[in-house]
XYZ file of C-alpha atoms in Angstrom:
362
model
C -15.510 13.538 10.045
C -14.509 11.513 13.100
C -10.997 11.579 14.597
C -9.729 8.462 16.379
C -6.737 8.253 18.698
C -4.004 6.072 17.243
C -3.961 3.437 19.981
C -7.772 3.340 20.071
C -7.864 2.727 16.337
C -5.271 -0.043 16.496
C -7.098 -1.727 19.382
C -10.450 -1.532 17.609
C -9.230 -2.807 14.232
C -7.333 -5.610 15.987
C -10.595 -6.582 17.692
C -12.291 -6.818 14.283
C -9.712 -9.215 12.876
C -9.547 -11.240 16.092
C -13.295 -11.818 15.635
C -12.593 -12.938 12.052
C -10.389 -15.925 12.927
C -6.984 -14.199 13.003
C -4.726 -14.909 15.953
C -4.276 -12.076 18.431
C -0.774 -11.489 17.031
C -1.948 -11.348 13.412
C -4.938 -9.170 14.245
C -2.783 -6.577 15.963
C -0.176 -6.729 13.186
C -2.808 -6.026 10.513
C -4.297 -3.237 12.605
C -0.906 -1.633 13.186
C 0.107 -1.656 9.520
C -3.269 -0.304 8.367
C -3.189 2.469 10.958
C 0.404 3.297 10.009
C -0.778 3.843 6.434
C -3.310 6.378 7.741
C -0.619 8.024 9.844
C 1.524 8.613 6.765
C -1.427 10.081 4.869
C -1.948 6.986 2.693
C -5.610 6.692 3.694
C -6.245 4.585 0.599
C -4.209 1.776 2.197
C -5.370 2.361 5.760
C -8.302 1.229 7.877
C -10.722 1.923 5.034
C -9.551 -1.503 3.857
C -11.086 -3.287 6.868
C -14.466 -4.025 5.171
C -12.654 -5.141 2.008
C -10.310 -7.480 3.887
C -13.158 -9.056 5.850
C -15.179 -9.523 2.665
C -12.194 -11.226 1.006
C -11.733 -13.422 4.058
C -15.387 -14.502 3.969
C -15.012 -15.275 0.247
C -11.943 -17.403 0.947
C -9.675 -15.113 -1.059
C -7.565 -14.429 2.048
C -6.574 -17.122 4.552
C -5.794 -16.091 8.156
C -2.667 -17.132 10.055
C -0.597 -18.343 7.110
C 3.143 -19.013 7.107
C 4.940 -18.129 3.886
C 6.612 -21.039 2.076
C 10.083 -20.827 0.528
C 9.973 -22.487 -2.908
C 13.380 -21.408 -4.324
C 16.392 -20.680 -2.159
C 19.820 -19.673 -3.476
C 22.545 -17.503 -1.907
C 21.241 -14.387 -3.679
C 17.620 -15.205 -4.537
C 14.571 -16.353 -2.616
C 11.127 -17.124 -4.020
C 8.344 -17.150 -1.455
C 4.718 -18.276 -1.746
C 2.414 -16.341 0.577
C -0.350 -18.945 0.163
C -2.940 -16.148 0.097
C -2.271 -15.153 3.692
C -2.799 -11.607 4.855
C -0.100 -9.453 3.291
C 0.688 -7.939 6.686
C 1.646 -11.440 7.842
C 3.387 -13.102 4.889
C 5.110 -10.037 3.411
C 7.261 -9.246 6.466
C 8.203 -12.925 6.610
C 9.353 -12.782 2.985
C 11.079 -9.408 3.286
C 13.023 -10.628 6.323
C 14.429 -13.460 4.204
C 15.484 -10.980 1.504
C 17.156 -8.744 4.082
C 19.063 -11.620 5.669
C 20.351 -12.818 2.306
C 21.405 -9.317 1.305
C 23.446 -8.913 4.478
C 25.394 -12.017 3.484
C 25.652 -11.506 -0.277
C 25.576 -7.707 -0.623
C 22.747 -7.896 -3.157
C 19.754 -10.177 -3.436
C 16.341 -10.542 -5.051
C 13.025 -11.582 -3.532
C 10.066 -12.862 -5.512
C 6.880 -12.992 -3.440
C 3.852 -14.675 -5.005
C 0.270 -15.139 -3.858
C 0.237 -12.624 -1.029
C -2.972 -11.123 0.247
C -3.161 -7.345 -0.108
C 0.248 -6.275 1.155
C -0.825 -2.756 2.044
C 1.433 0.258 1.729
C 4.515 -0.907 -0.164
C 6.513 1.811 1.599
C 6.272 -0.264 4.791
C 8.479 -2.908 3.212
C 10.945 -0.343 1.876
C 11.137 1.150 5.383
C 11.717 -2.322 6.828
C 14.777 -2.766 4.600
C 15.993 0.786 5.160
C 15.907 0.204 8.917
C 18.530 -2.483 8.266
C 20.624 -0.076 6.181
C 19.570 -1.513 2.805
C 18.441 0.095 -0.441
C 15.396 -1.631 -1.949
C 13.431 -1.476 -5.196
C 9.938 -2.985 -5.499
C 7.733 -3.901 -8.469
C 4.215 -4.936 -7.461
C 1.071 -6.182 -9.175
C -2.382 -7.191 -8.004
C -3.606 -10.243 -9.869
C -7.354 -10.351 -10.398
C -7.558 -6.575 -10.003
C -8.330 -5.017 -13.384
C -8.605 -1.299 -12.675
C -6.476 0.821 -14.997
C -6.707 1.639 -18.680
C -3.367 1.662 -20.530
C -2.393 4.849 -22.322
C -4.568 5.327 -25.379
C -7.257 2.885 -24.188
C -10.504 3.025 -22.236
C -10.778 -0.563 -20.932
C -9.349 -1.967 -17.688
C -6.199 -3.943 -18.510
C -3.750 -3.141 -15.649
C -3.775 -3.244 -11.869
C -2.631 -0.061 -10.118
C 0.815 -1.729 -10.237
C 2.753 0.061 -7.446
C 6.436 0.938 -7.708
C 8.581 1.758 -4.685
C 12.199 2.613 -3.811
C 13.655 2.940 -0.316
C 16.996 4.587 0.509
C 18.394 4.436 4.062
C 19.870 7.497 5.781
C 22.334 7.454 8.652
C 20.599 8.942 11.687
C 17.611 10.155 9.624
C 14.356 8.856 8.249
C 14.773 7.033 4.940
C 13.844 8.437 1.559
C 10.868 6.432 0.293
C 9.321 6.833 -3.137
C 6.044 4.897 -3.180
C 3.326 5.338 -5.774
C 0.730 3.583 -7.867
C 1.408 3.794 -11.583
C -2.160 5.022 -12.039
C -3.160 8.655 -11.500
C -4.662 7.509 -8.204
C -4.588 4.237 -6.294
C -7.873 2.346 -6.258
C -8.044 3.035 -2.529
C -8.241 6.762 -3.247
C -11.323 6.069 -5.367
C -12.657 4.129 -2.383
C -11.901 7.079 -0.082
C -13.623 9.503 -2.455
C -16.658 7.223 -2.699
C -16.966 7.215 1.098
C -17.021 10.965 1.576
C -13.270 11.568 1.633
C -10.944 13.622 -0.543
C -12.218 14.060 -4.093
C -10.344 12.611 -7.037
C -8.090 14.779 -9.222
C -9.608 16.121 -12.403
C -9.615 13.478 -15.135
C -8.413 10.642 -12.900
C -10.950 8.269 -14.463
C -11.962 7.502 -18.027
C -15.353 6.160 -19.091
C -16.122 3.688 -21.860
C -16.835 6.499 -24.308
C -13.439 8.102 -23.646
C -14.766 10.968 -21.522
C -12.685 11.935 -18.459
C -14.262 11.966 -15.007
C -13.689 12.330 -11.264
C -16.870 10.474 -10.259
C -16.164 7.157 -8.422
C -19.377 5.736 -9.934
C -17.462 5.491 -13.223
C -15.263 2.855 -11.571
C -17.752 1.208 -9.196
C -21.172 1.653 -10.786
C -24.141 2.221 -8.430
C -23.478 1.823 -4.683
C -24.973 2.664 -1.298
C -23.041 5.097 0.970
C -22.004 2.399 3.478
C -22.267 -0.579 1.114
C -19.529 -2.498 -0.715
C -17.673 -1.172 -3.750
C -17.087 -3.470 -6.725
C -14.810 -2.189 -9.466
C -16.130 -4.812 -11.868
C -19.531 -3.064 -11.909
C -18.381 0.266 -13.335
C -18.220 1.138 -17.003
C -14.880 2.966 -16.786
C -11.328 2.717 -15.499
C -8.613 4.617 -13.648
C -6.097 6.280 -15.962
C -2.382 5.511 -15.952
C -0.289 8.479 -14.825
C 2.257 10.193 -17.063
C 0.661 9.105 -20.324
C 2.831 6.501 -22.100
C 5.566 6.602 -19.439
C 3.383 5.647 -16.489
C 1.506 3.132 -18.602
C 4.817 1.563 -19.633
C 6.040 1.347 -16.028
C 2.753 -0.289 -15.008
C 3.205 -2.851 -17.796
C 6.689 -3.685 -16.467
C 5.339 -4.023 -12.909
C 2.793 -6.529 -14.221
C 5.491 -8.560 -15.966
C 8.037 -8.480 -13.119
C 5.803 -8.373 -10.040
C 3.228 -10.679 -11.626
C 4.467 -12.913 -14.430
C 8.009 -13.439 -13.106
C 7.023 -14.095 -9.479
C 4.454 -16.709 -10.437
C 1.505 -14.669 -9.187
C 0.543 -13.857 -12.753
C -0.052 -10.533 -14.437
C -3.526 -9.307 -13.641
C -6.517 -10.848 -15.349
C -10.251 -10.893 -14.730
C -10.294 -14.608 -13.995
C -7.488 -14.718 -11.411
C -7.868 -14.967 -7.641
C -6.844 -11.699 -6.012
C -3.228 -11.712 -4.878
C -0.307 -9.337 -4.762
C 2.992 -10.302 -6.342
C 6.198 -8.417 -5.606
C 9.675 -8.557 -7.084
C 12.117 -6.736 -4.812
C 15.855 -6.110 -5.040
C 18.006 -5.355 -1.993
C 21.436 -3.716 -2.071
C 23.795 -3.168 0.850
C 25.466 0.254 0.410
C 28.305 -0.781 2.691
C 29.336 -3.427 0.158
C 28.899 -1.233 -2.917
C 30.491 1.800 -1.265
C 33.213 0.878 1.250
C 34.462 4.498 1.117
C 31.102 5.704 2.551
C 30.530 8.253 -0.199
C 26.860 7.365 -0.639
C 25.169 8.806 2.447
C 27.037 12.095 2.299
C 26.149 12.509 -1.359
C 22.505 11.681 -0.635
C 22.529 14.406 2.015
C 24.164 16.934 -0.298
C 21.803 16.288 -3.160
C 18.694 16.157 -0.964
C 19.587 19.552 0.512
C 20.247 20.866 -3.006
C 16.763 19.799 -4.156
C 15.017 21.188 -1.073
C 16.779 24.530 -1.532
C 15.091 25.046 -4.905
C 13.144 28.301 -5.158
C 9.456 27.264 -5.041
C 6.802 28.427 -7.460
C 4.040 30.724 -6.263
C 1.686 28.949 -3.881
C 4.227 26.326 -2.806
C 5.930 26.733 0.567
C 8.845 24.382 -0.014
C 10.144 21.899 -2.557
C 9.981 18.427 -1.027
C 11.655 15.077 -1.632
C 9.956 11.668 -1.436
C 8.918 10.877 2.131
C 8.699 14.482 3.372
C 4.909 14.694 3.167
C 4.475 11.332 4.877
C 6.835 12.346 7.676
C 4.945 15.574 8.370
C 1.558 13.852 8.223
C 2.738 11.103 10.561
C 3.839 13.654 13.163
C 0.544 15.558 12.977
C -1.748 12.536 13.095
C 0.243 10.806 15.827
C -0.402 13.880 17.958
C -3.983 14.687 16.939
C -5.414 11.326 15.885
C -6.499 9.783 12.584
C -9.291 11.634 10.741
C -11.847 9.423 8.982
C -14.862 10.509 6.921
C -18.188 9.573 8.504
C -19.029 7.167 5.657
C -15.698 5.393 6.088
C -16.168 5.013 9.830
C -19.747 3.794 9.364
C -18.583 1.084 6.934
C -15.886 -0.070 9.378
C -18.337 -0.132 12.296
C -20.870 -2.112 10.244
C -18.162 -4.650 9.442
C -17.187 -4.845 13.113
C -20.779 -5.622 14.061
C -21.009 -8.270 11.339
C -18.089 -10.218 12.835
C -19.367 -9.875 16.412
C -17.397 -6.981 17.887
C -19.210 -5.637 20.943
C -20.896 -2.249 21.143
C -18.638 -1.482 24.108
C -15.569 -1.951 21.891
C -17.067 0.371 19.280
C -17.734 3.015 21.910
C -14.182 2.724 23.298
C -12.748 3.415 19.848
C -14.207 6.922 19.765
C -13.525 7.729 23.431
C -11.674 11.041 23.890
C-alpha cells in the first residue's frame, strides 16, 4: 500500500491528463474530482479510473475539452448533450444550468445525454446542495453491460447509480449515493488490483454459482494490465433482489432511454446519461419547517441503539464525511497494484520520472 498526499495526488493526476490533450483547467478538474472520490472513500470512482479514462480517450470514446450543448431549453427543463466529453467537464456545466433554472422556477429537470464517465454522482448532488437545493438523480452507463437482473445470470444492466442530495443549513448535506448492483464495477476493479475484497456472493457466474472472484467479471488479466468486463463469463448481481433490480431497470429507462443516451446495450458507445430533478425547499416550504424536521429526524435515527459490533447508527453521508476528514489529514491510501497501473499509464502519455517521484514525496 502506498499513501499519497492529497495535493501531490491532484498535481500528479492533472499532469497525466495534461499530457493526454486536456487543457490545464480540464486536467486539474478531472484530477480534483477523482481525488475527491478517494477522499470520501469511494475508491471505485477515484484515481483508479485514470488508466481507464486514458484508454477510452485513446479509443476515441472520450473527447477532451468539450463544451456541453443545450438541445432543449424551457423554463423548467433543460436537455444537454455532453458530446462525449469528460464527465468532470460537461456534467458540472449541465448541473449549473439545472440549478439556475430551479432558482427561477422552484423545480426543474435536467436530462444529460452522452457524457463521459461522470464519476461519483454524489459530487453533483453536493453541487446542488451547496446552492440550497434538493436533487434526485437517475443514471445509466450505455455500452456498459455489467449486472445480471434478479433471477438471471447474464449481463443486462449497467450498475445504474441512484442518488439523492438534501441540503442542511450550516451543516454538510445528506447524500445517498449508490449503485443498484451489490457493488459498483469500480469496486471489482479495486479488488482486482489488490484492494478491498468483494462481499460474499457479489458476482454470479454463467452456471448460477455465486462468487467474489473478479476473474468472473473480467476473465484472465495481468496484475497491472487492463480489465475488460466483456471477457468474463459472469456478472455483478443486483442488490436487494427484485427491488434493486427493479430500481436499476428504472434508472436505465429514465437515465438512459429518456435522456437520449440510450439504455445500456453491448453495441453502444460508452456514455453516462443522467436524469436529475431539482427542488428549492424555500419555494416548497416558505414556513421553513423542512430543515428543522430533517435535523429532528436525523438525530432520532442516529440515537438508535446499535446492534452488537456496531458503534453508532449512521445516516447517508456520515461515512464519507469521516473518511474525508481522515484521508485529508493522512493522505490517500492506494494498493500497490493500483498505483503501478496509474504510473504505467503516466509513463505511456509522457509524464516525467521526476513528476512520478514528486507524487510520492513525503
